[in-house]
XYZ file of C-alpha atoms in Angstrom:
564
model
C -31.221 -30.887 38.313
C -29.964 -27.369 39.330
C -27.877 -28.809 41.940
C -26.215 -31.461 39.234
C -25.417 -28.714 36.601
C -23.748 -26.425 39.820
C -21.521 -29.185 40.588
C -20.549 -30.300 37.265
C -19.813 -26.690 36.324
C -16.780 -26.794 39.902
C -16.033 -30.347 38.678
C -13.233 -29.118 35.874
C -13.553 -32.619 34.347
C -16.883 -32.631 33.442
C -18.197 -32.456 30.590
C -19.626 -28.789 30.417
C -16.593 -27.033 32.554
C -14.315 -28.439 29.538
C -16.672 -27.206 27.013
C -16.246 -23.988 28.884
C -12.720 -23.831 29.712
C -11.085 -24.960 26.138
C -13.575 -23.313 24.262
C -14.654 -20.304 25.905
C -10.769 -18.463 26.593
C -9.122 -15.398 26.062
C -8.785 -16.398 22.359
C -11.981 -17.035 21.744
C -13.158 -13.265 23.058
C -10.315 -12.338 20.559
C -12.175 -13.851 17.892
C -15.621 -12.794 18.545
C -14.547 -9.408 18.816
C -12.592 -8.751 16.023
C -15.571 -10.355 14.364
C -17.461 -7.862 15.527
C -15.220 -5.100 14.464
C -14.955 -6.632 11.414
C -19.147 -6.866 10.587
C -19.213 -3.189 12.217
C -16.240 -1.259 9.767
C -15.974 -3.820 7.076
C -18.946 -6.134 6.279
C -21.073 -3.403 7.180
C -20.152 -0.135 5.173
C -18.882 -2.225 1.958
C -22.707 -3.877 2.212
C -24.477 -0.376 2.630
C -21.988 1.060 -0.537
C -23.473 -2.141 -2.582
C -26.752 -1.364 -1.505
C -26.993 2.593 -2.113
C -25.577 1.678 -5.882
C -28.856 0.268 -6.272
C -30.863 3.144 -5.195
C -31.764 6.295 -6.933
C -31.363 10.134 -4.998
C -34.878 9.740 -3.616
C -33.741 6.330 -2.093
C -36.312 4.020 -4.062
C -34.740 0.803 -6.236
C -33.501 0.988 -9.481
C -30.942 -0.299 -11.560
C -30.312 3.034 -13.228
C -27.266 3.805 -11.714
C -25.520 1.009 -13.566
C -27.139 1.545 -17.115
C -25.913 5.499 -16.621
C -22.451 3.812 -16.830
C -23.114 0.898 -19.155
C -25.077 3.370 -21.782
C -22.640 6.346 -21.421
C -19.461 6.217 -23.901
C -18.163 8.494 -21.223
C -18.050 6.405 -18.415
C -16.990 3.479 -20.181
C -13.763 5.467 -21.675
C -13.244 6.214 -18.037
C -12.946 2.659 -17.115
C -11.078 1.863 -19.961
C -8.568 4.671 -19.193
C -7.891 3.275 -16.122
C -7.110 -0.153 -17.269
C -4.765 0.713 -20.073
C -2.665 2.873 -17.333
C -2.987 -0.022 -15.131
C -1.854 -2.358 -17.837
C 0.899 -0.274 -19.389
C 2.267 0.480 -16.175
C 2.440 -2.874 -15.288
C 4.463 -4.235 -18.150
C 6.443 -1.091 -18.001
C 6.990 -2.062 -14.074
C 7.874 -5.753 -14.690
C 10.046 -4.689 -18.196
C 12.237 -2.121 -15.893
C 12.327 -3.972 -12.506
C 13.167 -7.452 -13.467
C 16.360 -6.738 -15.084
C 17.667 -4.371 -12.709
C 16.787 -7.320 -9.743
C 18.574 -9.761 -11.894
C 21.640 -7.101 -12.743
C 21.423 -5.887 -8.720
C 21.642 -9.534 -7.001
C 23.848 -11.769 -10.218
C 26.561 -9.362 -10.292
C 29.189 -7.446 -8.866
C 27.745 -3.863 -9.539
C 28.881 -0.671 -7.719
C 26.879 1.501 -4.904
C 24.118 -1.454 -4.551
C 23.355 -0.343 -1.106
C 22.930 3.698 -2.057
C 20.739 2.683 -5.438
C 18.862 0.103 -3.055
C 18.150 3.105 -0.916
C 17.459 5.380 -3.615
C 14.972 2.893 -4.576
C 13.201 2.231 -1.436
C 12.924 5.772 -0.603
C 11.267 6.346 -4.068
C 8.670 3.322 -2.963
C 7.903 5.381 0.113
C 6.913 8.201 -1.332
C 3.305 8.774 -2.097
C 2.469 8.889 -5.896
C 0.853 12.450 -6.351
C 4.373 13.942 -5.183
C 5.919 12.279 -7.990
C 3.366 14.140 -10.239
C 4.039 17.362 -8.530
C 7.673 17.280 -9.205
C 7.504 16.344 -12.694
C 5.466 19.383 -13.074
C 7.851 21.505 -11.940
C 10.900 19.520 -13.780
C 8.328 18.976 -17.044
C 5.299 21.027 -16.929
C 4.889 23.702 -19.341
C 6.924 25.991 -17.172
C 8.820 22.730 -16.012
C 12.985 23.568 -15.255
C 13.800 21.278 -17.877
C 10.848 22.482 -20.816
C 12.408 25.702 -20.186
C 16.382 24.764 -20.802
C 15.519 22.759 -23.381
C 13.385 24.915 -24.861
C 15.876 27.917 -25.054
C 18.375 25.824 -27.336
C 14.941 24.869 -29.623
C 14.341 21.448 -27.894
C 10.599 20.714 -27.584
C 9.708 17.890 -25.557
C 5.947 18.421 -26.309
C 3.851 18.106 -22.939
C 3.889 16.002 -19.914
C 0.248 16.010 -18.855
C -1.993 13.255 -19.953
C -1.839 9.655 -20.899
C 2.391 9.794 -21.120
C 2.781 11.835 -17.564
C 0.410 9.595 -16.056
C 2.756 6.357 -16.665
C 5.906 8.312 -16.079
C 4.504 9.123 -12.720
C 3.628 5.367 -11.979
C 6.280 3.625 -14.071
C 9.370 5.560 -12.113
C 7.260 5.341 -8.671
C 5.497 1.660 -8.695
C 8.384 -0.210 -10.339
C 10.312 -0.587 -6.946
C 7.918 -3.329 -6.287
C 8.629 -5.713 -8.954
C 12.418 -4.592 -7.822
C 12.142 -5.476 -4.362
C 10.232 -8.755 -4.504
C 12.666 -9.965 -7.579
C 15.253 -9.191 -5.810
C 14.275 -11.508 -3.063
C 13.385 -14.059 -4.916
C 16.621 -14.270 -6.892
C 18.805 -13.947 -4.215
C 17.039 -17.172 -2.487
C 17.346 -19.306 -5.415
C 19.044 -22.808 -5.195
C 21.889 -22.003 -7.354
C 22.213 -26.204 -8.203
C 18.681 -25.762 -10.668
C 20.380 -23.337 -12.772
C 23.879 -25.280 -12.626
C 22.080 -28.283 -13.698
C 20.501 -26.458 -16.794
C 23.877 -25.605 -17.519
C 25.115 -29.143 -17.150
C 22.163 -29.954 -20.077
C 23.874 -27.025 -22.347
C 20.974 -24.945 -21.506
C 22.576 -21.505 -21.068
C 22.474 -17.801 -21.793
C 19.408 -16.236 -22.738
C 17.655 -19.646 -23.137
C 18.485 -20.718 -19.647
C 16.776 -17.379 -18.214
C 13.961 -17.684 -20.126
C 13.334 -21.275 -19.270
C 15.031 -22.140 -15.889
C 15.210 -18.950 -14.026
C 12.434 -16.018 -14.503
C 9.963 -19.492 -14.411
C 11.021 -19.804 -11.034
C 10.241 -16.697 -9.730
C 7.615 -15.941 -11.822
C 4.662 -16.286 -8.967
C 7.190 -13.144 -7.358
C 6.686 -11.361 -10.548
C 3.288 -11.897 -10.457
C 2.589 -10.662 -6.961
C 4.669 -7.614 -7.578
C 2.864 -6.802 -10.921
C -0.515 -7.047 -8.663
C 0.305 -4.685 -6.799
C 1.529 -2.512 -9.381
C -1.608 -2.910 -10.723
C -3.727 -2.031 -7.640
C -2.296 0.775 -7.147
C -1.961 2.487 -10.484
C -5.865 1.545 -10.368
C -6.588 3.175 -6.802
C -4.813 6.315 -7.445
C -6.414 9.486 -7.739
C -3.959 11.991 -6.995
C -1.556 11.671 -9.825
C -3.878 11.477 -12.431
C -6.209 14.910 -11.643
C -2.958 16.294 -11.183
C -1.011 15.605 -13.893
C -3.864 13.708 -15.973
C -5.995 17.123 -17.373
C -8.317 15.886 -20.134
C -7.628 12.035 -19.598
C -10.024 10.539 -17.517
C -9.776 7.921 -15.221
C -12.309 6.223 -12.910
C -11.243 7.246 -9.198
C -11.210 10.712 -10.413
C -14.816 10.206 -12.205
C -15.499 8.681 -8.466
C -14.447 11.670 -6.463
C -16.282 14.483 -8.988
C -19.417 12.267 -9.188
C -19.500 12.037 -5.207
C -17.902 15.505 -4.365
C -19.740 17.079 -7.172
C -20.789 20.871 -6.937
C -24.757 20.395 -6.680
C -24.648 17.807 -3.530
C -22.681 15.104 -5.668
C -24.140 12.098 -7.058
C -23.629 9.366 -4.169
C -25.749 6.553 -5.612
C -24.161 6.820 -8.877
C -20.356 7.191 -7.023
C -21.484 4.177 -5.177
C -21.919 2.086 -8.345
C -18.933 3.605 -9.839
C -17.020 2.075 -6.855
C -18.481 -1.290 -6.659
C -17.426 -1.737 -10.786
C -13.683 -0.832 -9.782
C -13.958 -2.984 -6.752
C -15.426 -6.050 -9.198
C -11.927 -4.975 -11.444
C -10.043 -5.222 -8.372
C -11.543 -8.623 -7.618
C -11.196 -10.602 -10.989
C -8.195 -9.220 -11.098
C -6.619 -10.844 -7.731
C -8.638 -14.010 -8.360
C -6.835 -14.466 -12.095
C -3.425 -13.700 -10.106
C -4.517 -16.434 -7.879
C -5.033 -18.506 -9.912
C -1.929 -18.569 -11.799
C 0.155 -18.488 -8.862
C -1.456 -21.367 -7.894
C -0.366 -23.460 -11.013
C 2.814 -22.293 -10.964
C 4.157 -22.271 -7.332
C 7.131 -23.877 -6.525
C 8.740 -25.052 -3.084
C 13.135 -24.519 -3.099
C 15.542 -25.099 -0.562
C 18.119 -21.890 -0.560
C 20.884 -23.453 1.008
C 22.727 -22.793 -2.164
C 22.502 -19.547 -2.860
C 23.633 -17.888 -6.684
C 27.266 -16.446 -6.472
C 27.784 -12.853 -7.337
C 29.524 -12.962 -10.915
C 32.460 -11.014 -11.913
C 32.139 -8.531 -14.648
C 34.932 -7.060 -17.065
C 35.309 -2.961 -15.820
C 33.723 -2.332 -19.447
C 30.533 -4.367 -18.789
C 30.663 -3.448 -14.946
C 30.430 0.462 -15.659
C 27.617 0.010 -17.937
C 25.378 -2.424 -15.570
C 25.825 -0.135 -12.593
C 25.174 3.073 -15.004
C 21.829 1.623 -16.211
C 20.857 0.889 -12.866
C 22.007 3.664 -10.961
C 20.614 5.781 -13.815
C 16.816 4.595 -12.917
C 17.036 4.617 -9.651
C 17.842 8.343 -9.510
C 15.122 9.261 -11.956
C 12.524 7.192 -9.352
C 14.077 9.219 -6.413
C 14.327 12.939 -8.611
C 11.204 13.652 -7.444
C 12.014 14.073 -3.731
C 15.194 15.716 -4.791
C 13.315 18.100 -6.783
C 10.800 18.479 -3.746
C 13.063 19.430 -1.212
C 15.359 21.633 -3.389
C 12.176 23.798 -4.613
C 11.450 24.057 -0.607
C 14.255 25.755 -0.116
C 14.018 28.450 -3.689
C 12.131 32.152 -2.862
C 8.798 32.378 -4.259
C 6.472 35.244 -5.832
C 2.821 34.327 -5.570
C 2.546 30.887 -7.532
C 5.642 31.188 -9.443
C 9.671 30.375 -8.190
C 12.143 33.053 -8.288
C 15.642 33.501 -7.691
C 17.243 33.150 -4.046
C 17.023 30.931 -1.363
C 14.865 31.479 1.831
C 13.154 29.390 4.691
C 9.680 31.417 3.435
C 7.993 28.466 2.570
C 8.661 26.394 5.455
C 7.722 29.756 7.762
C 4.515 29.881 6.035
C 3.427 26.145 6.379
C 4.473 26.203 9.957
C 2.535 29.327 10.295
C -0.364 28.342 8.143
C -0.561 24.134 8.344
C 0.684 23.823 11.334
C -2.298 21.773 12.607
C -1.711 19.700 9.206
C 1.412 18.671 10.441
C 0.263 18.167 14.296
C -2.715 15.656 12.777
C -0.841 14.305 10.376
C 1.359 12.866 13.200
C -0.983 12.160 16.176
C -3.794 10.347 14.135
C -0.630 8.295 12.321
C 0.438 7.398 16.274
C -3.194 6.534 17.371
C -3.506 4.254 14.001
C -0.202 2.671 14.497
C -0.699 2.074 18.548
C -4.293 -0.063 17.006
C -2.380 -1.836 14.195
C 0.055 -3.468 16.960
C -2.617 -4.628 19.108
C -4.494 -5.968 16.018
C -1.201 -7.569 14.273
C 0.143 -9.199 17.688
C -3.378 -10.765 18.424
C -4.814 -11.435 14.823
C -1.468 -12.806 13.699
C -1.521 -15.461 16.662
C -4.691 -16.603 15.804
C -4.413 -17.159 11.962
C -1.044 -19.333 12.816
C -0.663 -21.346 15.997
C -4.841 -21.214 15.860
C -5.852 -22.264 12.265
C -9.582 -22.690 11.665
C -12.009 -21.392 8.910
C -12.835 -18.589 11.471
C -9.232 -17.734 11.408
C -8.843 -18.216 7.459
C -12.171 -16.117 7.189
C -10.753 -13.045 9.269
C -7.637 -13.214 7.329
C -9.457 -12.762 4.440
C -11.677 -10.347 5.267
C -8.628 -8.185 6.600
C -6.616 -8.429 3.655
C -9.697 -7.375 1.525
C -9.562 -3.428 2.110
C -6.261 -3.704 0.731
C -7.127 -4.219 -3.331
C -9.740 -1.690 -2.654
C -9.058 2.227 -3.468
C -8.620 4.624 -0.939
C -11.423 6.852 -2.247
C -14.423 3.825 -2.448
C -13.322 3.391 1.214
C -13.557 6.700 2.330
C -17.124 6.245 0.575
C -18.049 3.379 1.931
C -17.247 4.850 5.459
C -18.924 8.222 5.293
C -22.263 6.166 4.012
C -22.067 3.379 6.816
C -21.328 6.270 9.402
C -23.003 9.762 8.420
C -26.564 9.113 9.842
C -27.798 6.490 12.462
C -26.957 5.846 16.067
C -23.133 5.811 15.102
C -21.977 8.720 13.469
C -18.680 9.331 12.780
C -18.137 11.484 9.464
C -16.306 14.427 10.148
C -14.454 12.921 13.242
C -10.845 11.895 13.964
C -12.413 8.396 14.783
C -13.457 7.519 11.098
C -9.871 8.846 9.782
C -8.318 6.604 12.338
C -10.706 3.738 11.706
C -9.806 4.028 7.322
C -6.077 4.214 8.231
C -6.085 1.152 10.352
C -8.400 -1.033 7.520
C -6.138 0.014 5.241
C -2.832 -0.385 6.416
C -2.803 -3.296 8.559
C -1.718 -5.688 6.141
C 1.997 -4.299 6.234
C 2.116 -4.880 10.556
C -0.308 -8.290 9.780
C 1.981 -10.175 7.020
C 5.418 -9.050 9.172
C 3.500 -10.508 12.441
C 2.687 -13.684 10.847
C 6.088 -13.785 9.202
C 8.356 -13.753 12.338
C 5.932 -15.964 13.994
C 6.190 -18.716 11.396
C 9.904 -18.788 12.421
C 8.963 -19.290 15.693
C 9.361 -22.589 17.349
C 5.986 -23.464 19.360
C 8.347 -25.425 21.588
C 9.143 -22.273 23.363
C 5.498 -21.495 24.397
C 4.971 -25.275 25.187
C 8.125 -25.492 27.804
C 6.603 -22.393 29.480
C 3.352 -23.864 29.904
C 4.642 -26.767 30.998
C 5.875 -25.116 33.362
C 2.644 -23.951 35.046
C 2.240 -20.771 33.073
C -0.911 -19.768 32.109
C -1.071 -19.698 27.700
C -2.716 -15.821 27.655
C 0.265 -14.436 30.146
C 2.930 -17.195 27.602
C 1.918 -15.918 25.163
C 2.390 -11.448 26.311
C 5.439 -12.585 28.483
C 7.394 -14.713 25.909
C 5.392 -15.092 22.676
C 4.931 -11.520 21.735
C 8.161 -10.525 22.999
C 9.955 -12.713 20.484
C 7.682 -11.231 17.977
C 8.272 -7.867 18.604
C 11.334 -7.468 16.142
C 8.857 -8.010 13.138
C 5.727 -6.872 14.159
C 7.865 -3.248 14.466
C 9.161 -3.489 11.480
C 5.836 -3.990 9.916
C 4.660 -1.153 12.204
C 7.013 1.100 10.579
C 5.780 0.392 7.376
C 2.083 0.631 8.143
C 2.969 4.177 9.845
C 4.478 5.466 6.426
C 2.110 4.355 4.650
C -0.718 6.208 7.151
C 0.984 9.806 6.872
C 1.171 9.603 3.152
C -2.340 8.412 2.582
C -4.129 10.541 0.424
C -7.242 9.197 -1.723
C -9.558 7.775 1.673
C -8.016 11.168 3.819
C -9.928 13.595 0.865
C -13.520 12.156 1.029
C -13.070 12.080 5.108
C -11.020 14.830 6.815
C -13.325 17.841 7.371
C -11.918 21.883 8.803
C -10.484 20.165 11.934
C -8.767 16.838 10.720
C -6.927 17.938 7.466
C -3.660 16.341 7.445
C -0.194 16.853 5.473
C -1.122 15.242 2.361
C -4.587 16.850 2.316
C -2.478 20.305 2.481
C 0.238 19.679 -0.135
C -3.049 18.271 -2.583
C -4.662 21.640 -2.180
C -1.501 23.812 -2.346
C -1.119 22.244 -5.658
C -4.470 23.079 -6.825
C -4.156 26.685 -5.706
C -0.522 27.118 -7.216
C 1.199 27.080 -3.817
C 4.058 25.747 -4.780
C 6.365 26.979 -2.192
C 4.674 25.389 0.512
C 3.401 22.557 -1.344
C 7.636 21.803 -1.339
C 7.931 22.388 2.404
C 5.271 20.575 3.072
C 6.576 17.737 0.847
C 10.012 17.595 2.197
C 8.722 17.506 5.604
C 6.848 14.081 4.656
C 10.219 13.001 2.785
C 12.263 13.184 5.978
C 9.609 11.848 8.096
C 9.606 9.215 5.761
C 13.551 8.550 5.751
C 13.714 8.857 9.393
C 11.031 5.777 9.569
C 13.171 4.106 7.189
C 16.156 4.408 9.413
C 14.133 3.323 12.266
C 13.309 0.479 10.518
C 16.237 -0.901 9.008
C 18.011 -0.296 12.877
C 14.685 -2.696 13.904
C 14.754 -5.165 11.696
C 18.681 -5.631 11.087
C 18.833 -4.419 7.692
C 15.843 -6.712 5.991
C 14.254 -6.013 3.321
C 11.123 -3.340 3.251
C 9.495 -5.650 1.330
């Protein structure tokens, strides 16, 4: 019998050595071991957070965690805080950004491509700055309070409720922008031509031909909005004083004074995860009803508009795309302006920049190197995982998409939890370590380099990869030699955008960095809190022209598409 299964297993044609030869290849390693990696620093630490929300301090079970937060009017005005800024700033979002995409891509504005870059540079940024800045422009010693308050203008105060959606409205709205712009611009133009042909027109024919169209855009651009006004923490402690909003509740209850609550932080973060949830599953579910298929071979023609109307259209537009990008104007201005202890004064000097470099200079240095190590693992991961969920569909495949895409709706700060209590005790730990910080930048941000990857490689014909193994070349060396090389173009460009998003991360990088691993958002957030403004701006304009100088590397990549 022995002998029989030996030479069935050299016999390629047999049964069992085809078993073992289709089945068993270099994609099927692939699979099993980003399922692994997946069970270890996904499954796993998301399973333990559910788990320790069901446990009391002394570790026994209890559901007293969750009727703290159901019984507490405190906790409850927390959540509700955070769902009015979500909601407000999404209308806001989708109230501001639709009509500047329709104004932007219908008609014949001026400076499109300088207000498209003031716009995307604004998206780049990470929220907290924006907060910053308006403290400085609006705060109570603000630039502006003061002007305006020496002619008898008052403006009343910026922190709160109000500051908090100024903050997100001006920095999330680029989102709605960007993906409405797309959508517009790839719009048969004959569906809106035949409206008109009907003597629907005007208003009416935007209303009913048009924004229903790209309303599953407007949709997806409002959920993001949404799910990241929700996973923010930095702009509202900063600018938020007495209004309360769950991530912030998260990170006092878990970083508290007395050892922190962590069971009760847990629970705290599985609710806003559940938020997350029903909300993406509702968005889902209307997309799904209202998804349409169009052929863009006729694209909308840019109208003419009378100077009059012209002036005022680019104006408006213009108008809110500098208020988005003040902030990093403001920034890199006030890096430049002398300083006395916490407050400006008058003069220029390099001070700031001397101390940071002097002070945070290892800020900077990890900032960089742990963004290059988590970028290096996001191409790997995007080249290979992107193959398999499109030229290798299964459930597998569908599952691991999934399950990859699900870090991304959650908030920085429950994953920074989630980590430190899957990794803090046991045969693995890795709390304190460049590892874990590495390991939450990667879960986080490889949606950007995943969705590019699969993108270009839809466009890809597979007859490319068939003709060269046709030709006698193995499919794993097709697909490095050929395959990926095509792909390269937009797996970069998605690269780009995961690596900006790394070095601005703030909410995970604040539950994990420890004495040795702060980075340059870590510094800028604790500048703040100390009244270091002066280096809190150099520290911020460094991050600002890191970010523009990814931008440029990624527009020269990609040829000028879109960020988004």
């Amino acid at each position: 019998m022995k002998k029989q299964d030996s030479s069935s297993l050299k016999n390629k044609n047999s049964p069992i050595a085809k078993f073992i030869f289709e089945k068993f290849n270099f994609w099927t390693v692939v699979i099993l071991v980003v399922l692994v990696l997946a069970v270890i620093f996904i499954i796993y630490p998301f399973s333990r957070l559910l788990i320790q929300s069901f446990h009391n301090k002394e570790g026994g079970l209890t559901l007293e965690n969750y009727a703290n937060f159901f019984q507490r009017k405190y906790y409850i005005t927390t959540l509700f805080n955070s769902l009015k800024v979500c909601v407000a700033t999404t209308l806001l979002t989708v109230v501001l950004g639709v009509p500047m995409a329709y104004i932007s891509t219908r008609y014949n504005i001026w400076c499109k491509k300088l207000i498209n870059i003031m716009i995307i540079l604004s998206l780049m940024s990470p929220p907290f700055i924006g907060a910053y800045s308006w403290i400085l422009l609006l705060g109570r010693n603000g630039l502006i309070t003061r002007m305006l308050g020496s002619i008898g203008i008052n403006i009343g105060s910026i922190y709160g409720f109000n500051g908090i959606l100024l903050v997100f409205t001006l920095k999330l709205f680029p989102f709605v922008y960007m993906y409405v712009s797309g959508a517009l611009g790839s719009m048969d133009s004959s569906l809106e031509e035949a409206a008109e042909n009907l003597g629907v027109s005007g208003i009416k024919k935007l209303m009913t031909v048009t924004f229903p169209l790209v309303l599953p855009t407007i949709l997806s651009s409002a959920l993001i909005v949404f799910m990241t006004s929700l996973a923010d923490y930095g702009t509202p402690y900063l600018i938020g004083e007495g209004y309360r909003v769950l991530p912030v509740t998260i990170y006092d209850e878990y970083m508290g004074e007395v050892g922190g609550n962590v069971t009760f932080a847990s629970a705290l973060s599985v609710i806003i995860v559940l938020c997350s949830l029903t909300v993406l599953l509702f968005q889902k579910k209307v997309i799904d009803k209202r998804s349409y298929n169009m052929s863009s071979l006729r694209p909308p023609k840019i109208k003419e508009l009378a100077t009059g109307k012209r002036i005022l259209a680019t104006a408006f537009v213009f108008f809110v795309a500098l208020l988005s990008v003040l902030p990093q104007i403001t920034v890199v201005i006030s890096s430049f302006v002398k300083t006395n202890g916490p407050r400006f004064v008058s003069g220029f000097s390099l001070e700031s920049y001397t101390q940071v470099m002097f002070k945070l200079g290892k800020n900077i240095k990890n900032t960089f190197l742990f963004g290059m190590i988590a970028l290096l693992v996001m191409m790997l991961l995007g080249l290979l995982l992107s193959y398999i969920i499109v030229r290798r569909k299964s459930k597998v495949s569908g599952f691991i998409d999934t399950l990859v895409m699900f870090p991304y709706v959650i908030p920085g700060s429950v994953l920074g939890i989630s980590l430190v209590t899957a990794f803090n005790t046991g045969h693995l730990v890795l709390t304190g370590t460049v590892t874990i910080l590495v390991v939450s930048y990667v879960i986080r941000k490889l949606p950007y380099t995943l969705r590019s990857s699969i993108g270009i490689l839809y466009q890809l014909d597979t007859s490319v990869e068939e003709a060269s193994i046709s030709l006698g070349v193995a499919p794993m060396k097709t697909f490095f030699m050929t395959t990926a090389r095509l792909m390269l173009p937009g797996l970069l460009s998605g690269a780009v955008l995961s690596f900006i998003s790394t070095i601005n991360e703030l909410s995970s990088t604040l539950i994990l960095y420890s004495a040795k691993t702060g980075t340059i958002s870590v510094a800028i957030f604790s500048e703040i809190i100390r009244d270091g403004y002066g280096p809190a701006a150099a520290l911020s304009s460094i991050l600002t022209l890191a970010t523009i100088v990814s931008l440029l590397i990624f527009n020269k990549i990609s040829g000028g598409r879109s960020v988004i």
